[in-house]
Every structure is written in C-alpha cells, then in structure tokens.
Amino acid sequence: MTPRTRTTRVLAAVTVGMGALALSACGSGVTTATGPASSEQAITIENCGRTIEIPATPTAVVGMHPSQTELLLRLGLADSLVGQAQATAQELPADIAELADDVPVVGGDTPPSREELLAVEPDFVYSPTTYEFTAEQGFASIEQLDEAGVAAYTATGGCFDRRMEGTVTDLFTDLENLGAIFQVSDEADALIESAEAELDSVAAAIEGRDRPRVAQVFVEGTTLTAIGAGIEFDILQRAGADNVFSPEDPMFADFFAAEITPESLAAEAPDVLVFAVSDPAHEAAVRDHLAKTFPEMPAVRDDRLIAVSSTDMFPGTLGNVSVVRQIAEALYPDAVFD
C-alpha cells in the first residue's frame, strides 16, 4: 500500500464512520462448523438505523475487509464466501489463511468498485464502516446493493451515528447478529465468551495499578492527528490508560479525531504514545519522526512507544479485543496476565 493510498484509506474511514493478533491470545480458533444450515426462514436485523430484511440464510458472502473476512471464517462460513475485499491490505492470520485460498479476491487494497463487487453475485456483504459503501468513491452504495438484492451489514461500531461512542463490546452485537443471520449462534457465542474472558483477564491483571498518561495519535508524514473518542478511546481505557485526550475535550466535541500541532502534544508530556500503523515501513517512519520531533517527551525519551495495527482499530473486528491486551501488556510489563 502506497503512503497516498494508506492516508486516503485511513482518513476516509475516519471521516465517514470509521490482524495477526486477533484473539490468538485468548484461544480463538476456527470453529468446527462447516457452514450455515439451509434455511428459507426470513430474518430481520436492525443495523445502523436501517432494517435489513434477509429472506433466507445467505450463501454468497463477501467480507469487505480482511478483518471481516477473518471473523466470517472463524464462524465457520468459508464455504459461503464468494469474495474477500481489500485482501492485499492485510494478511489473514496464519491459522485460517488456507481457508480463504479459493475465495476470489475482489479489488486490491481499497474497497472494490461497484462492478467488481456485483460481479461475484453476493447476497450479503459485511463491512467495518460505511466508507466501503461510498458511491462517490465508485463503490456500491447501500441503496444500489439493495436494488441488486444484496444485504449490506456494517459493523455496529462503524455506524455513522455510533462512531463517537463506539466500544469494544459493539463487536458482540455484530457476532450475535451474524450468528442469527447464518444460523451459527453457537459459534458466535463461543467467540463472545472467549472475548469476554480476555477482557476480564486484562481487567484483573491491571486492577488497582497507577494508570500511565497515554496519548493516542496517528502520524502520516509530518501530519499529527490526536484520537480522543470512539472505539479507540474505549480500547485505551480497557487497557489501563489514563487518556490524555478524551471526549470531554472541546476539539472532540463533534468528531473523535483532530489534527494537532507538535507543540500541543509536547505540552501534554504523555508517559506513553500509542499509534496505529499500516505496515512495518509506516511504523519505522513514525518512530523516526517521533524521535526527531519529541526527543524530550517522556514517552519518547523512555522508549514507551506502542505501535498497533490500524486494522485492529477498525470497528467490528476481533482485533478490537486482542489489541486491548497488547496495549495493556506494554503499559504494565510487570503485570501477570492469564
């Protein structure tokens, strides 16, 4: 992914509504299910303020991002997948990658065009955000998909009206809905139980400890963006951070991210910096920029810089849970995690 593509994708996801770790620490795996049971029973789901009518169990599904494809695979739905979108943006975890070997790749490292998506004749698509349905970008809109008889589901935390208040546990709503839609409720419940246990384990390990002051930023080139609300804020809270930026700050009154100056970040003097990256090259560039720009900042001086995968911050992904543990382990290296 080029820097320009990476910036466009991340910022577009932020504007519209915004792997390998995903739940591996809490024992997630591939379910033993072979796919959904055949059913002609209609089901109705509420999603992003819309009522989705699904006349029968979907059998031609597209994961609109690798994180969504991973979740579908872990629910045992490999045989129902007819497409995996943005597949070159992120590799699937090694333990399930083979399950997607025969699934057609739709598009490259950006969402597929309307023509590319409809060419695989899906009856259900699952997306992390509403960005993947932006007609102005050449993607199939929800209305266009409706007209084609395709049910479009957006991760709960990626709904526009939810973006400022999203939480890690929004994922559980998605799992419950997918369990009902595909008749794999047992598999969905197992993933929820595993995720809840992981979050409980982190909470127990850090209970009663002094919380370090943590700032979460996104860096692209010399542009510095602070994250102060939404699921990203909830992830840091659950990981034991005392967030430097919060929804109470005026600059996050209307939006969960805001461009800031280096001087304003330096003035906060955070103990730790968390930043999302797209690949190793991006991480190296960010670390180099932070070292040169903030040599006296406690977080930089003490090398308390935590890089996380940007895709683990996308709504509706199993990575939302595993990244809580990743950050907590980095914040509290002497804590004992189950």
mmCIF file of C-alpha atoms in Angstrom:
data_model
loop_
_atom_site.group_PDB
_atom_site.id
_atom_site.type_symbol
_atom_site.label_atom_id
_atom_site.label_comp_id
_atom_site.label_asym_id
_atom_site.label_seq_id
_atom_site.Cartn_x
_atom_site.Cartn_y
_atom_site.Cartn_z
ATOM 1 C CA MET A 1 0.000 0.000 0.000
ATOM 2 C CA THR A 2 1.458 3.348 -1.009
ATOM 3 C CA PRO A 3 1.581 6.225 1.511
ATOM 4 C CA ARG A 4 -1.053 8.097 -0.509
ATOM 5 C CA THR A 5 -3.385 5.080 -0.574
ATOM 6 C CA ARG A 6 -2.769 4.416 3.110
ATOM 7 C CA THR A 7 -3.576 8.000 4.071
ATOM 8 C CA THR A 8 -6.686 8.070 1.919
ATOM 9 C CA ARG A 9 -7.968 4.806 3.351
ATOM 10 C CA VAL A 10 -7.378 5.672 6.994
ATOM 11 C CA LEU A 11 -8.641 9.234 6.806
ATOM 12 C CA ALA A 12 -11.639 8.267 4.708
ATOM 13 C CA ALA A 13 -12.559 5.626 7.242
ATOM 14 C CA VAL A 14 -12.193 8.235 9.964
ATOM 15 C CA THR A 15 -14.323 10.743 8.112
ATOM 16 C CA VAL A 16 -17.187 8.511 7.052
ATOM 17 C CA GLY A 17 -17.517 6.367 10.130
ATOM 18 C CA MET A 18 -14.637 4.753 10.619
ATOM 19 C CA GLY A 19 -4.541 -8.909 12.216
ATOM 20 C CA ALA A 20 -2.481 -11.490 13.064
ATOM 21 C CA LEU A 21 -3.038 -10.852 16.766
ATOM 22 C CA ALA A 22 -6.788 -11.208 16.547
ATOM 23 C CA LEU A 23 -7.820 -13.161 19.606
ATOM 24 C CA SER A 24 -4.858 -15.540 19.331
ATOM 25 C CA ALA A 25 -4.020 -14.747 22.940
ATOM 26 C CA CYS A 26 -7.432 -15.743 24.210
ATOM 27 C CA GLY A 27 -7.686 -19.048 22.431
ATOM 28 C CA SER A 28 -9.822 -18.218 19.433
ATOM 29 C CA GLY A 29 -9.674 -20.644 16.568
ATOM 30 C CA VAL A 30 -11.586 -21.890 13.621
ATOM 31 C CA THR A 31 -14.949 -23.322 14.544
ATOM 32 C CA THR A 32 -15.858 -26.840 13.596
ATOM 33 C CA ALA A 33 -18.928 -25.657 11.736
ATOM 34 C CA THR A 34 -18.969 -26.446 8.022
ATOM 35 C CA GLY A 35 -21.267 -23.558 7.149
ATOM 36 C CA PRO A 36 -24.768 -22.319 7.806
ATOM 37 C CA ALA A 37 -27.680 -24.671 7.767
ATOM 38 C CA SER A 38 -30.014 -24.236 4.827
ATOM 39 C CA SER A 39 -32.998 -22.112 5.724
ATOM 40 C CA GLU A 40 -35.749 -20.287 3.909
ATOM 41 C CA GLN A 41 -36.843 -18.525 7.084
ATOM 42 C CA ALA A 42 -36.632 -14.748 6.778
ATOM 43 C CA ILE A 43 -34.857 -12.728 9.435
ATOM 44 C CA THR A 44 -34.941 -9.014 10.229
ATOM 45 C CA ILE A 45 -31.902 -7.200 11.656
ATOM 46 C CA GLU A 46 -31.562 -3.609 12.813
ATOM 47 C CA ASN A 47 -28.256 -2.122 11.656
ATOM 48 C CA CYS A 48 -27.082 1.493 11.555
ATOM 49 C CA GLY A 49 -30.624 2.779 11.829
ATOM 50 C CA ARG A 50 -31.794 0.540 8.987
ATOM 51 C CA THR A 51 -33.980 -2.518 8.983
ATOM 52 C CA ILE A 52 -32.345 -5.260 6.942
ATOM 53 C CA GLU A 53 -34.663 -7.945 5.605
ATOM 54 C CA ILE A 54 -32.835 -11.193 4.894
ATOM 55 C CA PRO A 55 -35.189 -13.656 3.176
ATOM 56 C CA ALA A 56 -33.019 -16.740 3.733
ATOM 57 C CA THR A 57 -29.620 -17.711 5.099
ATOM 58 C CA PRO A 58 -27.042 -16.007 2.845
ATOM 59 C CA THR A 59 -24.910 -18.362 0.785
ATOM 60 C CA ALA A 60 -22.843 -15.880 -1.262
ATOM 61 C CA VAL A 61 -20.960 -13.629 1.142
ATOM 62 C CA VAL A 62 -18.218 -11.012 0.755
ATOM 63 C CA GLY A 63 -16.019 -9.839 3.624
ATOM 64 C CA MET A 64 -15.360 -6.195 2.791
ATOM 65 C CA HIS A 65 -12.069 -6.125 4.712
ATOM 66 C CA PRO A 66 -9.687 -8.902 5.858
ATOM 67 C CA SER A 67 -10.770 -8.363 9.458
ATOM 68 C CA GLN A 68 -14.375 -9.070 8.484
ATOM 69 C CA THR A 69 -13.299 -11.996 6.326
ATOM 70 C CA GLU A 70 -11.424 -13.394 9.319
ATOM 71 C CA LEU A 71 -14.465 -13.139 11.546
ATOM 72 C CA LEU A 72 -16.618 -14.935 8.957
ATOM 73 C CA LEU A 73 -14.023 -17.692 8.643
ATOM 74 C CA ARG A 74 -13.869 -18.142 12.412
ATOM 75 C CA LEU A 75 -17.636 -18.550 12.398
ATOM 76 C CA GLY A 76 -17.198 -21.498 10.038
ATOM 77 C CA LEU A 77 -18.537 -19.757 6.941
ATOM 78 C CA ALA A 78 -15.690 -20.450 4.494
ATOM 79 C CA ASP A 79 -17.975 -22.333 2.114
ATOM 80 C CA SER A 80 -20.308 -19.337 1.927
ATOM 81 C CA LEU A 81 -17.632 -16.818 0.897
ATOM 82 C CA VAL A 82 -17.642 -15.728 -2.747
ATOM 83 C CA GLY A 83 -15.274 -12.811 -2.288
ATOM 84 C CA GLN A 84 -12.716 -11.204 0.025
ATOM 85 C CA ALA A 85 -12.198 -7.476 -0.397
ATOM 86 C CA GLN A 86 -9.127 -5.341 0.388
ATOM 87 C CA ALA A 87 -7.260 -8.637 0.687
ATOM 88 C CA THR A 88 -3.876 -7.099 -0.119
ATOM 89 C CA ALA A 89 -4.230 -4.540 2.680
ATOM 90 C CA GLN A 90 -3.675 -7.122 5.419
ATOM 91 C CA GLU A 91 -2.762 -10.797 5.584
ATOM 92 C CA LEU A 92 -5.149 -13.187 7.252
ATOM 93 C CA PRO A 93 -3.868 -14.903 10.408
ATOM 94 C CA ALA A 94 -1.787 -17.962 9.568
ATOM 95 C CA ASP A 95 -4.137 -20.436 11.254
ATOM 96 C CA ILE A 96 -7.017 -19.589 8.903
ATOM 97 C CA ALA A 97 -5.311 -18.260 5.789
ATOM 98 C CA GLU A 98 -5.664 -21.550 3.906
ATOM 99 C CA LEU A 99 -9.421 -21.435 4.335
ATOM 100 C CA ALA A 100 -9.506 -18.415 2.034
ATOM 101 C CA ASP A 101 -7.159 -19.782 -0.634
ATOM 102 C CA ASP A 102 -10.013 -20.445 -3.059
ATOM 103 C CA VAL A 103 -12.030 -17.343 -2.215
ATOM 104 C CA PRO A 104 -11.837 -14.795 -5.061
ATOM 105 C CA VAL A 105 -10.079 -11.524 -4.259
ATOM 106 C CA VAL A 106 -12.315 -8.547 -5.028
ATOM 107 C CA GLY A 107 -10.369 -5.333 -5.626
ATOM 108 C CA GLY A 108 -6.889 -4.654 -4.241
ATOM 109 C CA ASP A 109 -6.008 -2.736 -1.083
ATOM 110 C CA THR A 110 -9.059 -0.488 -1.368
ATOM 111 C CA PRO A 111 -12.766 -1.385 -1.406
ATOM 112 C CA PRO A 112 -13.967 -2.904 -4.681
ATOM 113 C CA SER A 113 -15.768 -0.892 -7.296
ATOM 114 C CA ARG A 114 -19.474 -1.425 -7.706
ATOM 115 C CA GLU A 115 -18.848 -3.512 -10.821
ATOM 116 C CA GLU A 116 -16.190 -5.674 -9.148
ATOM 117 C CA LEU A 117 -18.373 -6.367 -6.145
ATOM 118 C CA LEU A 118 -21.540 -7.197 -8.062
ATOM 119 C CA ALA A 119 -19.575 -9.415 -10.458
ATOM 120 C CA VAL A 120 -19.244 -12.118 -7.774
ATOM 121 C CA GLU A 121 -23.032 -12.022 -7.241
ATOM 122 C CA PRO A 122 -23.130 -11.702 -3.459
ATOM 123 C CA ASP A 123 -26.287 -11.872 -1.399
ATOM 124 C CA PHE A 124 -24.631 -10.482 1.763
ATOM 125 C CA VAL A 125 -21.670 -8.170 2.388
ATOM 126 C CA TYR A 126 -20.094 -7.368 5.767
ATOM 127 C CA SER A 127 -18.131 -4.123 6.157
ATOM 128 C CA PRO A 128 -16.218 -2.452 9.014
ATOM 129 C CA THR A 129 -17.510 1.047 8.169
ATOM 130 C CA THR A 130 -19.859 2.884 5.856
ATOM 131 C CA TYR A 131 -16.850 4.081 3.845
ATOM 132 C CA GLU A 132 -16.947 0.843 1.837
ATOM 133 C CA PHE A 133 -20.389 1.896 0.567
ATOM 134 C CA THR A 134 -19.442 5.399 -0.623
ATOM 135 C CA ALA A 135 -20.835 5.822 -4.131
ATOM 136 C CA GLU A 136 -18.731 8.961 -4.696
ATOM 137 C CA GLN A 137 -15.649 6.749 -4.459
ATOM 138 C CA GLY A 138 -17.042 4.397 -7.104
ATOM 139 C CA PHE A 139 -18.124 1.802 -4.566
ATOM 140 C CA ALA A 140 -21.573 0.218 -4.487
ATOM 141 C CA SER A 141 -23.862 2.230 -2.226
ATOM 142 C CA ILE A 142 -26.210 0.560 0.213
ATOM 143 C CA GLU A 143 -29.101 1.685 -1.972
ATOM 144 C CA GLN A 144 -27.514 0.143 -5.056
ATOM 145 C CA LEU A 145 -26.890 -3.081 -3.208
ATOM 146 C CA ASP A 146 -30.495 -3.132 -2.018
ATOM 147 C CA GLU A 147 -31.653 -2.777 -5.613
ATOM 148 C CA ALA A 148 -29.427 -5.734 -6.548
ATOM 149 C CA GLY A 149 -30.885 -7.863 -3.755
ATOM 150 C CA VAL A 150 -27.726 -7.729 -1.628
ATOM 151 C CA ALA A 151 -27.972 -7.278 2.138
ATOM 152 C CA ALA A 152 -25.307 -4.819 3.355
ATOM 153 C CA TYR A 153 -24.264 -5.060 7.006
ATOM 154 C CA THR A 154 -21.948 -2.529 8.689
ATOM 155 C CA ALA A 155 -20.137 -3.250 11.939
ATOM 156 C CA THR A 156 -22.090 -1.635 14.773
ATOM 157 C CA GLY A 157 -19.119 0.467 15.895
ATOM 158 C CA GLY A 158 -18.669 1.694 12.318
ATOM 159 C CA CYS A 159 -22.176 3.109 12.001
ATOM 160 C CA PHE A 160 -22.033 6.868 11.493
ATOM 161 C CA ASP A 161 -24.250 7.645 14.492
ATOM 162 C CA ARG A 162 -22.234 5.292 16.703
ATOM 163 C CA ARG A 163 -18.734 6.328 15.702
ATOM 164 C CA MET A 164 -18.208 8.826 18.523
ATOM 165 C CA GLU A 165 -19.392 6.429 21.226
ATOM 166 C CA GLY A 166 -18.274 3.054 19.905
ATOM 167 C CA THR A 167 -16.939 0.433 22.305
ATOM 168 C CA VAL A 168 -15.097 -2.848 22.076
ATOM 169 C CA THR A 169 -18.248 -4.705 23.069
ATOM 170 C CA ASP A 170 -20.065 -3.439 19.960
ATOM 171 C CA LEU A 171 -18.368 -6.453 18.403
ATOM 172 C CA PHE A 172 -20.625 -8.687 20.470
ATOM 173 C CA THR A 173 -23.707 -7.143 18.854
ATOM 174 C CA ASP A 174 -22.248 -7.996 15.461
ATOM 175 C CA LEU A 175 -21.483 -11.559 16.496
ATOM 176 C CA GLU A 176 -24.996 -12.031 17.838
ATOM 177 C CA ASN A 177 -26.462 -10.669 14.612
ATOM 178 C CA LEU A 178 -24.212 -12.785 12.395
ATOM 179 C CA GLY A 179 -24.994 -15.826 14.498
ATOM 180 C CA ALA A 180 -28.688 -15.295 13.877
ATOM 181 C CA ILE A 181 -28.307 -14.445 10.189
ATOM 182 C CA PHE A 182 -26.188 -17.508 9.383
ATOM 183 C CA GLN A 183 -27.623 -19.887 11.998
ATOM 184 C CA VAL A 184 -24.259 -20.216 13.710
ATOM 185 C CA SER A 185 -25.244 -18.830 17.109
ATOM 186 C CA ASP A 186 -23.255 -21.471 18.981
ATOM 187 C CA GLU A 187 -20.086 -20.463 17.158
ATOM 188 C CA ALA A 188 -20.816 -16.771 17.700
ATOM 189 C CA ASP A 189 -21.481 -17.333 21.390
ATOM 190 C CA ALA A 190 -18.168 -19.165 21.719
ATOM 191 C CA LEU A 191 -16.283 -16.198 20.248
ATOM 192 C CA ILE A 192 -18.127 -13.806 22.556
ATOM 193 C CA GLU A 193 -17.337 -15.955 25.578
ATOM 194 C CA SER A 194 -13.657 -16.103 24.616
ATOM 195 C CA ALA A 195 -13.511 -12.335 24.080
ATOM 196 C CA GLU A 196 -15.239 -11.602 27.379
ATOM 197 C CA ALA A 197 -12.764 -13.850 29.166
ATOM 198 C CA GLU A 198 -9.883 -12.000 27.520
ATOM 199 C CA LEU A 199 -11.211 -8.599 28.575
ATOM 200 C CA ASP A 200 -11.850 -9.870 32.120
ATOM 201 C CA SER A 201 -8.299 -11.232 32.263
ATOM 202 C CA VAL A 202 -6.842 -7.853 31.318
ATOM 203 C CA ALA A 203 -9.045 -6.028 33.818
ATOM 204 C CA ALA A 204 -7.937 -8.361 36.614
ATOM 205 C CA ALA A 205 -4.240 -8.048 35.733
ATOM 206 C CA ILE A 206 -4.215 -4.242 35.873
ATOM 207 C CA GLU A 207 -6.704 -3.691 38.686
ATOM 208 C CA GLY A 208 -5.539 -1.173 41.294
ATOM 209 C CA ARG A 209 -2.430 -0.091 39.390
ATOM 210 C CA ASP A 210 -1.497 3.514 38.707
ATOM 211 C CA ARG A 211 -2.588 4.356 35.199
ATOM 212 C CA PRO A 212 0.055 5.998 32.974
ATOM 213 C CA ARG A 213 -0.876 9.093 30.969
ATOM 214 C CA VAL A 214 -1.269 7.901 27.385
ATOM 215 C CA ALA A 215 -1.841 9.824 24.166
ATOM 216 C CA GLN A 216 -3.091 8.098 21.055
ATOM 217 C CA VAL A 217 -2.063 9.639 17.748
ATOM 218 C CA PHE A 218 -1.983 8.919 14.050
ATOM 219 C CA VAL A 219 1.069 10.135 12.150
ATOM 220 C CA GLU A 220 1.359 10.381 8.390
ATOM 221 C CA GLY A 221 4.412 12.244 7.189
ATOM 222 C CA THR A 222 4.512 15.324 9.405
ATOM 223 C CA THR A 223 0.749 15.472 9.970
ATOM 224 C CA LEU A 224 -0.228 14.698 13.550
ATOM 225 C CA THR A 225 -3.751 13.623 14.468
ATOM 226 C CA ALA A 226 -4.971 13.033 18.010
ATOM 227 C CA ILE A 227 -7.602 10.402 18.809
ATOM 228 C CA GLY A 228 -9.937 11.304 21.650
ATOM 229 C CA ALA A 229 -13.197 9.371 21.373
ATOM 230 C CA GLY A 230 -14.859 6.350 19.794
ATOM 231 C CA ILE A 231 -13.763 2.742 19.994
ATOM 232 C CA GLU A 232 -10.110 3.818 20.081
ATOM 233 C CA PHE A 233 -10.740 5.690 23.337
ATOM 234 C CA ASP A 234 -12.540 2.664 24.808
ATOM 235 C CA ILE A 235 -9.670 0.359 23.818
ATOM 236 C CA LEU A 236 -7.168 2.504 25.721
ATOM 237 C CA GLN A 237 -9.456 2.758 28.734
ATOM 238 C CA ARG A 238 -9.808 -1.013 28.913
ATOM 239 C CA ALA A 239 -6.046 -1.408 28.525
ATOM 240 C CA GLY A 240 -5.460 0.698 31.643
ATOM 241 C CA ALA A 241 -4.568 4.058 30.132
ATOM 242 C CA ASP A 242 -5.249 7.454 31.612
ATOM 243 C CA ASN A 243 -6.126 9.047 28.291
ATOM 244 C CA VAL A 244 -4.526 12.431 27.622
ATOM 245 C CA PHE A 245 -7.286 13.119 25.068
ATOM 246 C CA SER A 246 -10.931 12.396 25.867
ATOM 247 C CA PRO A 247 -14.473 13.047 24.595
ATOM 248 C CA GLU A 248 -14.715 15.896 27.106
ATOM 249 C CA ASP A 249 -12.060 17.889 25.244
ATOM 250 C CA PRO A 250 -13.669 20.633 23.099
ATOM 251 C CA MET A 251 -11.746 19.595 19.998
ATOM 252 C CA PHE A 252 -13.539 16.231 20.103
ATOM 253 C CA ALA A 253 -16.994 17.668 20.677
ATOM 254 C CA ASP A 254 -18.123 16.779 17.160
ATOM 255 C CA PHE A 255 -15.546 14.292 15.938
ATOM 256 C CA PHE A 256 -13.355 11.650 17.528
ATOM 257 C CA ALA A 257 -10.126 12.749 15.806
ATOM 258 C CA ALA A 258 -8.489 16.149 15.436
ATOM 259 C CA GLU A 259 -5.315 17.429 13.809
ATOM 260 C CA ILE A 260 -2.993 18.968 16.412
ATOM 261 C CA THR A 261 0.324 20.779 16.474
ATOM 262 C CA PRO A 262 3.531 19.181 17.741
ATOM 263 C CA GLU A 263 3.689 21.900 20.391
ATOM 264 C CA SER A 264 0.298 20.964 21.825
ATOM 265 C CA LEU A 265 1.277 17.302 22.112
ATOM 266 C CA ALA A 266 4.634 18.170 23.657
ATOM 267 C CA ALA A 267 2.853 20.318 26.240
ATOM 268 C CA GLU A 268 0.867 17.281 27.408
ATOM 269 C CA ALA A 269 4.106 15.334 28.042
ATOM 270 C CA PRO A 270 2.467 11.885 27.903
ATOM 271 C CA ASP A 271 4.201 8.928 29.541
ATOM 272 C CA VAL A 272 3.271 6.673 26.632
ATOM 273 C CA LEU A 273 2.328 7.145 22.985
ATOM 274 C CA VAL A 274 0.086 4.681 21.143
ATOM 275 C CA PHE A 275 -0.032 4.979 17.372
ATOM 276 C CA ALA A 276 -1.680 2.965 14.618
ATOM 277 C CA VAL A 277 0.372 1.787 11.642
ATOM 278 C CA SER A 278 -0.364 0.066 8.357
ATOM 279 C CA ASP A 279 2.863 -1.853 7.845
ATOM 280 C CA PRO A 280 6.485 -2.098 9.108
ATOM 281 C CA ALA A 281 7.652 0.736 6.864
ATOM 282 C CA HIS A 282 4.976 3.030 8.240
ATOM 283 C CA GLU A 283 5.903 2.067 11.806
ATOM 284 C CA ALA A 284 9.585 2.796 11.175
ATOM 285 C CA ALA A 285 8.755 6.175 9.671
ATOM 286 C CA VAL A 286 6.543 7.119 12.619
ATOM 287 C CA ARG A 287 9.140 6.080 15.187
ATOM 288 C CA ASP A 288 11.791 8.096 13.385
ATOM 289 C CA HIS A 289 9.535 11.155 13.220
ATOM 290 C CA LEU A 290 8.613 10.941 16.897
ATOM 291 C CA ALA A 291 12.262 10.558 17.932
ATOM 292 C CA LYS A 292 13.311 13.623 15.943
ATOM 293 C CA THR A 293 10.322 15.787 16.873
ATOM 294 C CA PHE A 294 9.891 14.953 20.572
ATOM 295 C CA PRO A 295 13.292 13.896 21.957
ATOM 296 C CA GLU A 296 12.481 15.245 25.447
ATOM 297 C CA MET A 297 8.952 13.858 25.707
ATOM 298 C CA PRO A 298 8.780 11.198 28.470
ATOM 299 C CA ALA A 299 7.192 8.659 26.113
ATOM 300 C CA VAL A 300 9.967 9.092 23.532
ATOM 301 C CA ARG A 301 12.824 9.527 25.978
ATOM 302 C CA ASP A 302 11.850 6.329 27.826
ATOM 303 C CA ASP A 303 11.023 4.465 24.608
ATOM 304 C CA ARG A 304 7.430 3.868 25.600
ATOM 305 C CA LEU A 305 6.047 3.864 22.082
ATOM 306 C CA ILE A 306 3.349 1.306 21.308
ATOM 307 C CA ALA A 307 2.593 0.577 17.661
ATOM 308 C CA VAL A 308 -0.683 -1.189 16.922
ATOM 309 C CA SER A 309 -2.194 -2.405 13.682
ATOM 310 C CA SER A 310 -4.588 0.143 12.233
ATOM 311 C CA THR A 311 -6.894 -2.700 11.231
ATOM 312 C CA ASP A 312 -7.208 -3.809 14.853
ATOM 313 C CA MET A 313 -8.766 -0.411 15.476
ATOM 314 C CA PHE A 314 -11.374 -0.866 12.754
ATOM 315 C CA PRO A 315 -14.866 -1.425 14.182
ATOM 316 C CA GLY A 316 -16.301 -4.920 14.276
ATOM 317 C CA THR A 317 -13.025 -6.830 14.313
ATOM 318 C CA LEU A 318 -11.695 -9.497 16.635
ATOM 319 C CA GLY A 319 -8.576 -7.365 16.849
ATOM 320 C CA ASN A 320 -10.534 -4.875 18.973
ATOM 321 C CA VAL A 321 -10.174 -7.372 21.819
ATOM 322 C CA SER A 322 -6.644 -8.614 21.260
ATOM 323 C CA VAL A 323 -5.269 -5.077 20.930
ATOM 324 C CA VAL A 324 -6.590 -4.276 24.417
ATOM 325 C CA ARG A 325 -4.314 -6.986 25.759
ATOM 326 C CA GLN A 326 -1.411 -5.932 23.529
ATOM 327 C CA ILE A 327 -1.539 -2.366 24.840
ATOM 328 C CA ALA A 328 -2.093 -3.458 28.459
ATOM 329 C CA GLU A 329 0.932 -5.763 28.368
ATOM 330 C CA ALA A 330 3.053 -2.900 27.051
ATOM 331 C CA LEU A 331 1.722 -0.454 29.644
ATOM 332 C CA TYR A 332 2.199 -2.902 32.522
ATOM 333 C CA PRO A 333 5.175 -5.156 31.653
ATOM 334 C CA ASP A 334 5.394 -6.481 35.214
ATOM 335 C CA ALA A 335 1.712 -7.459 35.425
ATOM 336 C CA VAL A 336 0.685 -11.108 35.292
ATOM 337 C CA PHE A 337 -1.777 -11.856 32.508
ATOM 338 C CA ASP A 338 -3.594 -15.198 32.356
#
